[in-house]
Tab-separated table of C-alpha atoms in Angstrom:
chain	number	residue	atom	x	y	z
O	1	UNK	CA	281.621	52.238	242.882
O	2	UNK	CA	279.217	54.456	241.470
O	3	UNK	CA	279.535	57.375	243.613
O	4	UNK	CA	283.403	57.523	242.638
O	5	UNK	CA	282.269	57.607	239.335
O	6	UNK	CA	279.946	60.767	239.890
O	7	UNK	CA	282.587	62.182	241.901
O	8	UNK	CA	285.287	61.555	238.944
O	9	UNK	CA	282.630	62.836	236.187
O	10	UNK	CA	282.244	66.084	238.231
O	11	UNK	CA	284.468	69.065	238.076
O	12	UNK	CA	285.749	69.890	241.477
O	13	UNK	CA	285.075	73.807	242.947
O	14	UNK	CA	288.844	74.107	242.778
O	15	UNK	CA	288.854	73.325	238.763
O	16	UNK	CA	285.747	75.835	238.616
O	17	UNK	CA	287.582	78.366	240.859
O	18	UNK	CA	290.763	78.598	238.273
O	19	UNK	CA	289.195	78.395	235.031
O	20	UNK	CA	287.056	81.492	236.706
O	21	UNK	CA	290.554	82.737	237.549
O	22	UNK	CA	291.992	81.842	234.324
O	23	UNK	CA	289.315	83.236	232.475
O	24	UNK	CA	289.326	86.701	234.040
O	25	UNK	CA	293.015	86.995	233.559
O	26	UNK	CA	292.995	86.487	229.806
O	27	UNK	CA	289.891	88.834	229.908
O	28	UNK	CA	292.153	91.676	231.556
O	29	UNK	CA	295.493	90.870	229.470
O	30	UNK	CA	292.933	91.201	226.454
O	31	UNK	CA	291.483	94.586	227.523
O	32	UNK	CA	294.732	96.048	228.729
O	33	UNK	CA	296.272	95.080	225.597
O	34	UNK	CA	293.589	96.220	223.238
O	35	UNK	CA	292.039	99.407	225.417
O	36	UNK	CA	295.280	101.015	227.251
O	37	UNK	CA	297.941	101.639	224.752
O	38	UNK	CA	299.540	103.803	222.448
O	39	UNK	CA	300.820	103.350	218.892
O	40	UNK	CA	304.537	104.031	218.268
O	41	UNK	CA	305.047	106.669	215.580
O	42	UNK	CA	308.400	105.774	215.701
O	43	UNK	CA	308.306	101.883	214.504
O	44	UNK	CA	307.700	101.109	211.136
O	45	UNK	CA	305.881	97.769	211.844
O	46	UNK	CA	303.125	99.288	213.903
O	47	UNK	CA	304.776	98.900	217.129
O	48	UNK	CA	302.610	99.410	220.468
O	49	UNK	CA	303.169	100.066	223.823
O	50	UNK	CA	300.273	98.636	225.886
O	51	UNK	CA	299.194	97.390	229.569
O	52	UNK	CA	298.356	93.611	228.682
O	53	UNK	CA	301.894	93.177	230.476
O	54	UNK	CA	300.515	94.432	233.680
O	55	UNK	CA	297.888	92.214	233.413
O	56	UNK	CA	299.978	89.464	232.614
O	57	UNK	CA	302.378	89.994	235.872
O	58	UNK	CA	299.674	90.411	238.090
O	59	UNK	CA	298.353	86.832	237.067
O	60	UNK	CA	301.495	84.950	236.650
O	61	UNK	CA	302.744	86.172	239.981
O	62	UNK	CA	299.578	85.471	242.200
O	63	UNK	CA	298.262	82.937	240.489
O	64	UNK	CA	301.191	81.129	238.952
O	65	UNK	CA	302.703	79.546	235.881
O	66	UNK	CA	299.967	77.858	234.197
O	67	UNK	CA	297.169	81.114	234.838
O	68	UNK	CA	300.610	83.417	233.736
O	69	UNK	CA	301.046	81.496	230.446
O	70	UNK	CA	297.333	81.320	229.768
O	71	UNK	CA	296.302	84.848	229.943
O	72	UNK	CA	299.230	86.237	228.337
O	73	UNK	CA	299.213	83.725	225.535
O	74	UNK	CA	295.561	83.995	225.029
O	75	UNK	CA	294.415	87.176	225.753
O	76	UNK	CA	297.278	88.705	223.710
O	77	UNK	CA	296.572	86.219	220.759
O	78	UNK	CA	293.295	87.745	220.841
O	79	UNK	CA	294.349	91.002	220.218
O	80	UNK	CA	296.161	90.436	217.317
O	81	UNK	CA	293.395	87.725	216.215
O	82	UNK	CA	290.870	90.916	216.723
O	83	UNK	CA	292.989	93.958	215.949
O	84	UNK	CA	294.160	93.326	212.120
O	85	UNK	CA	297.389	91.827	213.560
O	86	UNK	CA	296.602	88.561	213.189
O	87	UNK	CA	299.909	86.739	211.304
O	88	UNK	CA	301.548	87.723	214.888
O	89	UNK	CA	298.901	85.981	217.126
O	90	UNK	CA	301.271	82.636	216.925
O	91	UNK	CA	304.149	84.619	218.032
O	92	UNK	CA	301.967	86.364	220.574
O	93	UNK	CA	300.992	82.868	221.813
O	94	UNK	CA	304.012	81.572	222.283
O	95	UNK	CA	305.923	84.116	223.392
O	96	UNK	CA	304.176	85.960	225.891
O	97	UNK	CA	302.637	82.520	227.100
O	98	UNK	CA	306.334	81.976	227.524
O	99	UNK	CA	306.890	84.615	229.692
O	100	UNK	CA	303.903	84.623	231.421
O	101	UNK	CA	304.951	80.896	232.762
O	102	UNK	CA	308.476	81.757	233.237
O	103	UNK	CA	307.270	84.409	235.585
O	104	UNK	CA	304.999	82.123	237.350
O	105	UNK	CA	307.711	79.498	237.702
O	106	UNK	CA	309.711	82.114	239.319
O	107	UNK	CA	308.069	83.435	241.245
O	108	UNK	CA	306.130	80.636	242.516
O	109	UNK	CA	309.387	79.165	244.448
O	110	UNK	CA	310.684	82.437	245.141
O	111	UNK	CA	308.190	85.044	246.801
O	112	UNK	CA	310.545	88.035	247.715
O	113	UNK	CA	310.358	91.183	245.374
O	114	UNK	CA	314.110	90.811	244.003
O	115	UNK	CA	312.561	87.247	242.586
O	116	UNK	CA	309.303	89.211	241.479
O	117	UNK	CA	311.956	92.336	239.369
O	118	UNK	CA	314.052	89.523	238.223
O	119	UNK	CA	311.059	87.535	236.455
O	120	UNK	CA	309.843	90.508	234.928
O	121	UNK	CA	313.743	91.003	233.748
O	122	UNK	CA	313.433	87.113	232.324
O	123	UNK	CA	310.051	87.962	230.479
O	124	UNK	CA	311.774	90.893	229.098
O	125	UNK	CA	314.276	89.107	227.434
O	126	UNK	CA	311.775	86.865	226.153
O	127	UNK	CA	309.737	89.255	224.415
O	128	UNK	CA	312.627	91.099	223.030
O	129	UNK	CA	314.661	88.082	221.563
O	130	UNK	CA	310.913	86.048	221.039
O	131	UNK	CA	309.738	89.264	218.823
O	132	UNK	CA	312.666	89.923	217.244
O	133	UNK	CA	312.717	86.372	215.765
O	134	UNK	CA	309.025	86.531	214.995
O	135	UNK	CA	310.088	89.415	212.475
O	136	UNK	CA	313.044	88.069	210.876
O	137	UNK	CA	311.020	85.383	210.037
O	138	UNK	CA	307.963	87.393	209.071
O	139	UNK	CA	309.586	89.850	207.170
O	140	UNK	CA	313.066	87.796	205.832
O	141	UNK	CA	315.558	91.009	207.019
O	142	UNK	CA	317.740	90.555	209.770
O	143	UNK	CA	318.196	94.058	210.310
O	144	UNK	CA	314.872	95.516	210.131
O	145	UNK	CA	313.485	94.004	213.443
O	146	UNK	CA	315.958	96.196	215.476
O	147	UNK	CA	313.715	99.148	215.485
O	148	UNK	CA	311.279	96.610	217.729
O	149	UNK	CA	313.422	96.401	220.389
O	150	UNK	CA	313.063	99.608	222.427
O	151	UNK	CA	309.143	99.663	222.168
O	152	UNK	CA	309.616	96.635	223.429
O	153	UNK	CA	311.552	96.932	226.051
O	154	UNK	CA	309.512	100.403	227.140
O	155	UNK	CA	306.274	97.818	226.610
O	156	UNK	CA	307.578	95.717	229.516
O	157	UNK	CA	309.191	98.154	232.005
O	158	UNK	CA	306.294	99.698	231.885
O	159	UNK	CA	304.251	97.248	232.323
O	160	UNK	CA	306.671	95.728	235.389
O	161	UNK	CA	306.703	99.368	237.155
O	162	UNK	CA	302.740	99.168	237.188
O	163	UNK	CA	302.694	95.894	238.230
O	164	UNK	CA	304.397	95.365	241.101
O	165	UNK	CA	303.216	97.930	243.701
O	166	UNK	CA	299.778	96.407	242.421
O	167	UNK	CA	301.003	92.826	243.011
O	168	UNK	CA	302.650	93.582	246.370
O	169	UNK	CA	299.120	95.155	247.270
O	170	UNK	CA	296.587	92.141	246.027
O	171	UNK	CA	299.470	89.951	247.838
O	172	UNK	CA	298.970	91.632	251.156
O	173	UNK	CA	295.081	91.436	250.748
O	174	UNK	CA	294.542	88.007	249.923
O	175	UNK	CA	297.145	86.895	252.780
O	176	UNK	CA	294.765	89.049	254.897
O	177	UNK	CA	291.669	86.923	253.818
């Protein structure tokens, strides 16, 4: 009896292996977001086009919904928590968490690259429709939130074209391990 105990107490090497895993990935959404991008001149809400989506595919896909939704949610909360942005970081959370799990549940049951392109195609009307809500609501104009949408949309294509030749790659070596 007391052994099972201990052994309930105790975190497993699994449970340490995917908070590890977890943890890095909201560490690379965070600096991908916050050290690879460019400000839009063209946006009047201080739009940005960064990398924290490559980051965000990259985990999702290998490592699956819950990682996905964790290091996009976080790590991209904690930009806008550390970057003077920080009335969107409960957007941020929810949305790319969103998409970051709806990639993961994708492509969890589907493994082909189609399934991959068409996850990334999901997230991408997440962040566009999530966002745009985020502003109407942040800034009480309907119309206004409109000039979001192709920084947006450039934010995640780009971030999809990066990822997946990187994704097919890390897929091929850790099937080799």
């Amino acid at each position: 009896m007391e052994n099972t105990k201990k052994e309930t107490a105790a975190i497993s090497g699994e449970q340490i292996k995917s908070m590890t895993i977890a943890a890095m990935c909201i560490a690379l959404t965070y600096v991908a977001t916050a050290f690879i991008n460019v400000r839009l001149p063209i946006q009047a809400n201080g739009g940005l086009i960064h990398l924290g989506n490559t980051a965000l595919f990259i985990a999702a896909v290998l490592f699956g919904k819950k990682t996905g939704a964790i290091a996009g949610g976080v790590g991209m909360a904690l930009f806008d928590l550390t970057s003077g942005w920080t009335a969107w970081a409960p957007f941020t959370f929810v949305i790319v968490g969103l998409m970051g799990f709806l990639v993961g549940l994708i492509t969890e049951k589907h493994k082909k690259v189609g399934w991959i392109v068409l996850s990334m195609a999901v997230a991408l009307v997440v962040k566009v429709a999530g966002y745009y809500i985020a502003e109407v609501i942040l800034y009480g104009n309907w119309l206004a939130p409109v000039t979001s949408i192709p920084g947006n949309i450039i934010q995640v294509v780009v971030g999809g074209v990066i990822a997946l030749p990187l994704i097919l790659a890390l897929k091929k070596i850790l099937r080799n391990q």
